Tab-separated table of C-alpha atoms in Angstrom:
chain	number	residue	atom	x	y	z
Y	1	MET	CA	-11.471	-28.655	16.999
Y	2	ILE	CA	-9.398	-30.827	19.264
Y	3	ARG	CA	-9.934	-28.994	22.513
Y	4	ASP	CA	-12.803	-30.036	24.746
Y	5	SER	CA	-16.115	-28.328	24.359
Y	6	GLN	CA	-16.285	-26.569	27.800
Y	7	ASP	CA	-19.995	-27.167	27.864
Y	8	VAL	CA	-21.596	-28.964	30.783
Y	9	ILE	CA	-24.630	-30.242	28.872
Y	10	VAL	CA	-22.787	-31.821	25.958
Y	11	LYS	CA	-20.155	-33.350	28.257
Y	12	THR	CA	-22.673	-34.918	30.644
Y	13	LEU	CA	-24.824	-36.355	27.880
Y	14	SER	CA	-21.809	-37.751	26.050
Y	15	ARG	CA	-20.823	-39.588	29.217
Y	16	LEU	CA	-24.335	-41.041	29.359
Y	17	LEU	CA	-24.699	-41.925	25.702
Y	18	VAL	CA	-21.309	-43.358	24.642
Y	19	PRO	CA	-21.659	-46.689	26.555
Y	20	PHE	CA	-25.157	-47.059	25.115
Y	21	MET	CA	-23.799	-46.549	21.597
Y	22	VAL	CA	-21.063	-49.146	22.118
Y	23	ILE	CA	-23.611	-51.721	23.326
Y	24	TYR	CA	-25.897	-50.949	20.386
Y	25	ALA	CA	-22.991	-51.383	17.962
Y	26	LEU	CA	-22.217	-54.809	19.460
Y	27	TYR	CA	-25.907	-55.752	19.080
Y	28	VAL	CA	-25.849	-54.752	15.402
Y	29	ILE	CA	-22.674	-56.823	14.809
Y	30	MET	CA	-24.009	-59.931	16.515
Y	31	HIS	CA	-27.430	-59.904	14.810
Y	32	GLY	CA	-26.035	-59.560	11.310
Y	33	HIS	CA	-27.639	-62.670	9.945
Y	34	HIS	CA	-31.284	-62.061	10.718
Y	35	SER	CA	-31.723	-58.296	10.888
Y	36	PRO	CA	-30.050	-55.419	9.034
Y	37	GLY	CA	-26.518	-55.116	10.295
Y	38	GLY	CA	-23.338	-57.087	10.199
Y	39	GLY	CA	-19.724	-56.081	10.281
Y	40	PHE	CA	-19.585	-52.804	8.372
Y	41	GLN	CA	-22.597	-51.153	9.934
Y	42	GLY	CA	-21.603	-52.118	13.474
Y	43	GLY	CA	-18.059	-50.875	12.917
Y	44	VAL	CA	-19.312	-47.492	11.739
Y	45	ILE	CA	-21.576	-47.059	14.772
Y	46	LEU	CA	-18.698	-48.050	17.091
Y	47	ALA	CA	-16.462	-45.437	15.449
Y	48	ALA	CA	-19.240	-42.849	15.804
Y	49	GLY	CA	-19.176	-43.406	19.570
Y	50	PHE	CA	-15.470	-42.577	19.682
Y	51	VAL	CA	-16.003	-39.519	17.467
Y	52	LEU	CA	-18.569	-38.227	19.986
Y	53	LEU	CA	-15.969	-38.714	22.720
Y	54	VAL	CA	-13.389	-36.671	20.772
Y	55	VAL	CA	-15.830	-33.843	20.066
Y	56	SER	CA	-17.061	-33.495	23.636
Y	57	HIS	CA	-14.044	-34.249	25.815
Y	58	GLY	CA	-11.085	-33.250	23.641
Y	59	LEU	CA	-8.299	-35.139	21.969
Y	60	GLU	CA	-6.047	-35.682	24.996
Y	61	GLN	CA	-8.695	-37.530	27.021
Y	62	THR	CA	-9.520	-39.737	24.049
Y	63	ARG	CA	-5.854	-40.505	23.400
Y	64	LYS	CA	-5.641	-42.023	26.872
Y	65	ARG	CA	-8.382	-44.464	25.872
Y	66	LEU	CA	-7.586	-45.165	22.236
Y	67	SER	CA	-4.388	-43.737	20.786
Y	68	GLU	CA	-3.588	-43.656	17.076
Y	69	LYS	CA	-1.055	-46.428	17.537
Y	70	ALA	CA	-3.643	-48.661	19.196
Y	71	ALA	CA	-6.063	-47.954	16.339
Y	72	GLY	CA	-3.436	-49.096	13.848
Y	73	VAL	CA	-2.830	-52.282	15.822
Y	74	LEU	CA	-6.590	-52.952	16.031
Y	75	SER	CA	-7.070	-52.653	12.285
Y	76	SER	CA	-4.277	-55.140	11.689
Y	77	ILE	CA	-5.815	-57.537	14.212
Y	78	GLY	CA	-9.152	-57.299	12.401
Y	79	VAL	CA	-7.640	-58.189	9.023
Y	80	PHE	CA	-5.636	-60.965	10.668
Y	81	ILE	CA	-8.808	-62.540	12.104
Y	82	TYR	CA	-10.526	-62.407	8.702
Y	83	ALA	CA	-7.620	-63.888	6.754
Y	84	GLY	CA	-6.778	-66.276	9.575
Y	85	ILE	CA	-10.186	-67.952	9.549
Y	86	GLY	CA	-9.955	-68.313	5.775
Y	87	ALA	CA	-6.489	-69.844	5.989
Y	88	LEU	CA	-7.635	-72.155	8.798
Y	89	CYS	CA	-10.341	-73.563	6.538
Y	90	LEU	CA	-7.696	-74.002	3.831
Y	91	ILE	CA	-5.427	-75.919	6.203
Y	92	LEU	CA	-8.263	-78.210	7.338
Y	93	GLY	CA	-8.777	-79.420	3.777
Y	94	GLY	CA	-11.415	-77.246	2.077
Y	95	ASN	CA	-11.486	-74.126	-0.077
Y	96	TYR	CA	-10.613	-70.646	1.201
Y	97	LEU	CA	-13.366	-69.467	3.647
Y	98	ASP	CA	-15.123	-72.842	3.450
Y	99	TYR	CA	-16.538	-72.728	6.984
Y	100	GLY	CA	-18.013	-76.240	6.878
Y	101	LYS	CA	-14.564	-77.731	7.451
Y	102	LEU	CA	-14.388	-75.993	10.844
Y	103	SER	CA	-16.517	-78.842	12.231
Y	104	LYS	CA	-13.352	-80.941	12.399
Y	105	LEU	CA	-12.003	-78.511	15.002
Y	106	LEU	CA	-15.129	-77.616	17.010
Y	107	PRO	CA	-17.580	-80.298	18.199
Y	108	VAL	CA	-20.543	-79.064	16.091
Y	109	VAL	CA	-22.333	-80.109	12.878
Y	110	PRO	CA	-21.146	-78.453	9.610
Y	111	ALA	CA	-24.251	-76.225	9.336
Y	112	GLU	CA	-23.585	-74.657	12.732
Y	113	ALA	CA	-19.876	-74.405	11.935
Y	114	ARG	CA	-20.784	-72.188	8.956
Y	115	SER	CA	-22.793	-69.898	11.208
Y	116	LEU	CA	-19.935	-69.595	13.710
Y	117	GLY	CA	-17.406	-69.000	10.942
Y	118	ILE	CA	-19.314	-66.057	9.473
Y	119	LEU	CA	-19.718	-64.609	12.971
Y	120	GLY	CA	-15.962	-64.659	13.492
Y	121	VAL	CA	-15.394	-62.984	10.127
Y	122	GLU	CA	-17.916	-60.250	10.995
Y	123	ILE	CA	-16.092	-59.514	14.257
Y	124	GLY	CA	-12.812	-59.114	12.373
Y	125	VAL	CA	-14.424	-56.815	9.812
Y	126	ALA	CA	-15.995	-54.659	12.542
Y	127	LEU	CA	-12.670	-54.169	14.339
Y	128	ALA	CA	-10.916	-53.165	11.125
Y	129	VAL	CA	-13.681	-50.767	10.049
Y	130	MET	CA	-13.795	-49.089	13.459
Y	131	ALA	CA	-10.048	-48.498	13.585
Y	132	VAL	CA	-9.882	-47.135	10.023
Y	133	MET	CA	-12.845	-44.766	10.507
Y	134	PHE	CA	-11.346	-43.394	13.727
Y	135	THR	CA	-7.959	-42.880	12.078
Y	136	ILE	CA	-9.494	-41.095	9.072
Y	137	PHE	CA	-11.428	-38.758	11.383
Y	138	LEU	CA	-8.318	-37.892	13.397
Y	139	VAL	CA	-6.148	-37.309	10.348
Y	140	ILE	CA	-8.689	-34.993	8.697
Y	141	PHE	CA	-9.485	-32.940	11.772
Y	142	THR	CA	-5.993	-32.422	13.147
Y	143	VAL	CA	-4.418	-31.297	9.899
Y	144	GLY	CA	-1.974	-28.460	10.438
Y	145	GLU	CA	-2.032	-28.668	14.226
Y	146	PHE	CA	1.125	-30.123	15.689
Y	147	PRO	CA	1.509	-31.207	19.319
Y	148	GLU	CA	4.287	-28.644	19.816
Y	149	ASP	CA	1.920	-25.739	19.056
Y	150	ASP	CA	-0.598	-27.045	21.575
Y	151	ARG	CA	1.933	-27.298	24.359
Y	152	SER	CA	3.334	-23.844	23.657
Y	153	GLU	CA	-0.166	-22.306	23.880
Y	154	LYS	CA	-0.668	-23.768	27.330
K	1	MET	CA	-55.725	-48.651	9.631
K	2	ILE	CA	-53.096	-49.183	6.971
K	3	ASP	CA	-54.719	-46.480	4.810
K	4	PHE	CA	-54.507	-44.074	7.737
K	5	PHE	CA	-50.769	-44.670	8.084
K	6	LEU	CA	-50.317	-44.250	4.318
K	7	ILE	CA	-52.022	-40.843	4.284
K	8	LEU	CA	-49.951	-39.801	7.299
K	9	SER	CA	-46.720	-40.796	5.511
K	10	VAL	CA	-47.642	-38.709	2.459
K	11	GLY	CA	-48.368	-35.744	4.759
K	12	MET	CA	-44.979	-36.103	6.456
K	13	CYS	CA	-43.247	-36.167	3.052
K	14	VAL	CA	-44.895	-32.824	2.200
K	15	LEU	CA	-43.573	-31.425	5.517
K	16	VAL	CA	-40.068	-32.627	4.601
K	17	LEU	CA	-40.293	-30.614	1.356
K	18	PHE	CA	-41.172	-27.510	3.345
K	19	CYS	CA	-38.213	-28.038	5.666
K	20	LEU	CA	-35.987	-28.458	2.612
K	21	TYR	CA	-36.736	-24.839	1.701
K	22	ARG	CA	-35.084	-23.711	4.919
K	23	GLY	CA	-32.251	-26.157	4.301
K	24	THR	CA	-31.540	-24.653	0.874
K	25	PHE	CA	-32.257	-20.954	1.174
K	26	GLY	CA	-31.552	-20.298	4.845
K	27	PRO	CA	-29.280	-17.272	5.093
K	28	GLY	CA	-26.094	-18.734	6.503
K	29	VAL	CA	-24.966	-22.205	7.463
K	30	LEU	CA	-26.660	-22.264	10.891
K	31	ASN	CA	-30.170	-22.060	9.451
K	32	ARG	CA	-29.314	-24.898	7.109
K	33	ALA	CA	-28.075	-27.026	10.017
K	34	ALA	CA	-31.357	-26.511	11.891
K	35	GLY	CA	-33.331	-27.446	8.776
K	36	ILE	CA	-31.367	-30.652	8.219
K	37	SER	CA	-31.816	-31.695	11.838
K	38	ALA	CA	-35.581	-31.255	11.480
K	39	ILE	CA	-35.544	-33.320	8.270
K	40	GLY	CA	-33.709	-36.076	10.145
K	41	THR	CA	-36.383	-36.298	12.823
K	42	LYS	CA	-39.182	-36.491	10.277
K	43	THR	CA	-37.318	-39.148	8.279
K	44	LEU	CA	-37.143	-41.321	11.391
K	45	ILE	CA	-40.940	-41.270	11.750
K	46	ILE	CA	-41.473	-41.934	8.036
K	47	LEU	CA	-39.196	-45.007	8.270
K	48	LEU	CA	-41.220	-46.468	11.130
K	49	LEU	CA	-44.529	-45.812	9.329
K	50	MET	CA	-43.142	-47.594	6.256
K	51	GLY	CA	-42.318	-50.539	8.497
K	52	VAL	CA	-45.881	-50.720	9.798
K	53	ILE	CA	-47.354	-50.490	6.277
K	54	TYR	CA	-45.222	-53.326	4.897
K	55	ASP	CA	-45.735	-55.421	8.079
K	56	ARG	CA	-41.976	-55.877	8.668
K	57	ILE	CA	-41.425	-53.573	11.591
K	58	ASP	CA	-38.656	-55.701	13.134
K	59	MET	CA	-36.315	-54.756	10.320
K	60	PHE	CA	-37.078	-51.049	10.307
K	61	ILE	CA	-36.580	-50.454	14.039
K	62	ASP	CA	-32.826	-51.153	13.872
K	63	ILE	CA	-32.431	-48.923	10.826
K	64	SER	CA	-34.269	-46.011	12.442
K	65	MET	CA	-32.282	-46.322	15.691
K	66	ALA	CA	-29.004	-46.170	13.755
K	67	TYR	CA	-30.257	-43.133	11.831
K	68	ALA	CA	-31.209	-41.326	15.052
K	69	LEU	CA	-27.665	-41.902	16.382
K	70	LEU	CA	-25.984	-40.635	13.231
K	71	ASN	CA	-28.231	-37.569	12.960
K	72	PHE	CA	-27.380	-36.532	16.526
K	73	ILE	CA	-23.636	-36.954	16.010
K	74	GLY	CA	-23.667	-35.096	12.710
K	75	THR	CA	-25.396	-32.090	14.236
K	76	VAL	CA	-23.059	-31.939	17.249
K	77	VAL	CA	-19.887	-32.202	15.131
K	78	LEU	CA	-21.122	-29.518	12.703
K	79	ALA	CA	-21.957	-27.191	15.604
K	80	LYS	CA	-18.488	-27.624	17.096
K	81	TYR	CA	-16.843	-26.930	13.740
K	82	ILE	CA	-18.822	-23.696	13.254
K	83	GLU	CA	-17.933	-22.589	16.785
K	84	THR	CA	-14.225	-23.244	16.218
K	85	THR	CA	-13.832	-21.482	12.887
K	86	GLY	CA	-16.013	-18.595	14.033
K	87	GLU	CA	-17.978	-17.633	10.949
K	88	ALA	CA	-21.778	-17.578	10.962
R	1	MET	CA	-58.474	-54.278	20.316
R	2	ILE	CA	-60.568	-51.308	19.332
R	3	VAL	CA	-59.354	-49.207	22.297
R	4	LYS	CA	-55.756	-49.778	21.198
R	5	ASP	CA	-56.538	-48.515	17.691
R	6	VAL	CA	-58.298	-45.394	18.975
R	7	ILE	CA	-55.411	-44.463	21.307
R	8	CYS	CA	-52.914	-44.962	18.466
R	9	ILE	CA	-54.936	-42.758	16.087
R	10	LEU	CA	-55.203	-39.997	18.708
R	11	PHE	CA	-51.431	-39.993	19.337
R	12	MET	CA	-50.605	-39.979	15.632
R	13	LEU	CA	-52.992	-37.112	14.855
R	14	GLY	CA	-51.585	-35.054	17.741
R	15	SER	CA	-48.048	-35.693	16.542
R	16	PHE	CA	-48.930	-34.699	12.966
R	17	PHE	CA	-50.467	-31.444	14.205
R	18	LEU	CA	-47.319	-30.677	16.216
R	19	PHE	CA	-45.056	-31.435	13.245
R	20	THR	CA	-47.107	-29.086	11.058
R	21	THR	CA	-46.932	-26.296	13.621
R	22	ALA	CA	-43.172	-26.726	14.084
R	23	THR	CA	-42.550	-26.619	10.319
R	24	LEU	CA	-44.727	-23.529	9.987
R	25	GLY	CA	-42.622	-21.913	12.694
R	26	LEU	CA	-39.408	-22.913	10.938
R	27	LEU	CA	-40.569	-21.198	7.757
R	28	ARG	CA	-42.228	-18.048	9.035
R	29	LEU	CA	-40.519	-16.894	12.221
R	30	PRO	CA	-38.232	-13.869	11.813
R	31	ASP	CA	-34.929	-14.892	13.405
R	32	PHE	CA	-32.583	-17.870	13.809
R	33	PHE	CA	-33.053	-18.238	17.575
R	34	THR	CA	-36.843	-18.233	17.303
R	35	ARG	CA	-36.732	-20.833	14.527
R	36	LEU	CA	-34.479	-23.035	16.633
R	37	HIS	CA	-36.988	-22.703	19.481
R	38	ALA	CA	-39.777	-23.957	17.216
R	39	THR	CA	-37.965	-26.902	15.744
R	40	GLY	CA	-36.100	-27.963	18.866
R	41	LYS	CA	-39.162	-28.278	21.042
R	42	GLY	CA	-41.959	-29.039	18.585
R	43	ASP	CA	-40.142	-31.751	16.654
R	44	THR	CA	-38.992	-33.553	19.792
R	45	LEU	CA	-42.432	-33.699	21.400
R	46	ALA	CA	-44.108	-34.713	18.137
R	47	ALA	CA	-41.616	-37.549	17.620
R	48	LEU	CA	-42.143	-38.750	21.196
R	49	TRP	CA	-45.941	-38.842	20.781
R	50	SER	CA	-45.655	-40.616	17.452
R	51	LEU	CA	-43.360	-43.293	18.903
R	52	ALA	CA	-45.690	-43.749	21.892
R	53	GLY	CA	-48.628	-44.255	19.518
R	54	LEU	CA	-46.764	-46.899	17.526
R	55	ALA	CA	-45.704	-48.663	20.729
R	56	VAL	CA	-49.323	-48.830	21.928
R	57	TYR	CA	-50.383	-50.199	18.509
R	58	HIS	CA	-48.131	-53.246	18.844
R	59	GLY	CA	-49.164	-54.259	22.355
R	60	PHE	CA	-46.910	-55.859	24.975
R	61	THR	CA	-44.174	-57.322	22.773
R	62	LEU	CA	-40.410	-56.889	22.366
R	63	THR	CA	-41.059	-54.546	19.426
R	64	SER	CA	-42.779	-52.010	21.686
R	65	ALA	CA	-39.845	-52.101	24.124
R	66	LYS	CA	-37.420	-51.327	21.267
R	67	ILE	CA	-39.596	-48.431	20.074
R	68	LEU	CA	-39.582	-47.023	23.622
R	69	PHE	CA	-35.765	-47.256	23.649
R	70	ILE	CA	-35.678	-45.086	20.527
R	71	ALA	CA	-38.031	-42.642	22.276
R	72	VAL	CA	-35.788	-42.375	25.363
R	73	PHE	CA	-32.721	-41.813	23.199
R	74	LEU	CA	-34.475	-39.117	21.179
R	75	PHE	CA	-35.645	-37.428	24.374
R	76	LEU	CA	-32.034	-37.162	25.579
R	77	ALA	CA	-30.208	-36.447	22.335
R	78	GLN	CA	-32.324	-33.979	20.359
R	79	PRO	CA	-32.325	-31.144	22.957
R	80	THR	CA	-28.555	-31.568	23.301
R	81	ALA	CA	-28.096	-31.076	19.564
R	82	THR	CA	-30.312	-27.975	19.687
R	83	HIS	CA	-28.252	-26.598	22.577
R	84	ALA	CA	-25.000	-27.241	20.695
R	85	ILE	CA	-26.206	-25.308	17.620
R	86	SER	CA	-27.530	-22.389	19.658
R	87	ARG	CA	-24.259	-22.138	21.606
R	88	ALA	CA	-22.345	-22.057	18.309
R	89	ALA	CA	-24.609	-19.238	17.111
R	90	PHE	CA	-24.024	-17.299	20.331
R	91	ARG	CA	-20.248	-17.652	19.996
R	92	CYS	CA	-20.401	-16.427	16.390
R	93	LYS	CA	-22.149	-13.252	17.562
R	94	VAL	CA	-25.446	-13.692	15.741
R	95	GLN	CA	-27.669	-10.779	16.751
R	96	PRO	CA	-31.189	-11.614	17.995
R	97	TRP	CA	-34.234	-9.966	16.438
R	98	THR	CA	-35.754	-7.177	18.515
R	99	LEU	CA	-38.879	-5.124	17.976
R	100	ALA	CA	-36.964	-1.859	18.499
R	101	LYS	CA	-35.367	-2.198	15.078
R	102	GLY	CA	-38.727	-1.456	13.480
R	103	GLY	CA	-39.755	-5.058	13.030
R	104	GLU	CA	-37.075	-5.782	10.415
R	105	LYS	CA	-34.069	-8.052	11.059
């Protein structure tokens, strides 16, 4: 499951389609407030792009681009952004996640500050969801296969 | 025009039921995979026709694009798993 | 206005006929490889015609451009999925149906 697929057609089309999927995931994240989408859906589509990369090019090539350690760090960064924006609103004198108070920091009216605040929270959620989905996929599909066995087979 | 799309949607739903027969009773897992891929393509067209009937096509285009992506990835991952474990 | 509607109806009827033929092939053909042939080609072309008909129905707007993006993606991705399944069947040593076996699989 973790070796590459040795198939010219699937490899070539994965190289064509993965950047397109990443751009589409970013579009779904950014347009969360006036079309179906938002943080969770965009994060899942972003993780699906990386899953396609694992299935077509093998685990070693994908580890050079996004290792398990980097996925763990990314999920923590996503939660930190979410909680950080909430705590920032608390420090500036409102309730938790009260985005209107962000207008004291940025030179905008409170209505636009609410829109920017929810956008920042969606970005944090998307990063966390992508990292967790990728980690779950790797843990399930490499069960029972240790790196030592792979090296000894080569 | 809307009535035409409505009749077409009902016809496509009947075709999905026929494909579900192959998805349930196909001898072996490969026949079932082919049936589910066909159901995914028909579902995409039904979603877009629903969008035209309810006059909110801007919402349904994003949903159908995401479903096309996920259908493709599901089929490729299932095919790789069957090839690795080696049972038909 | 009326030409747009007629072109859309022609595309949608052609796509419905192709979907029906592909489903009939999926049910009645005798072997896995022949069924994959029917659904891999017939479903893709029918979906492309249907999306082209809907794009013509909406005219020259952003919505039609997005529908054509879905069509291009489907044109690239669906034959790849069909190829992946058929390669998995070949590696699992599924025997093709031949007439020499007396017409029975």
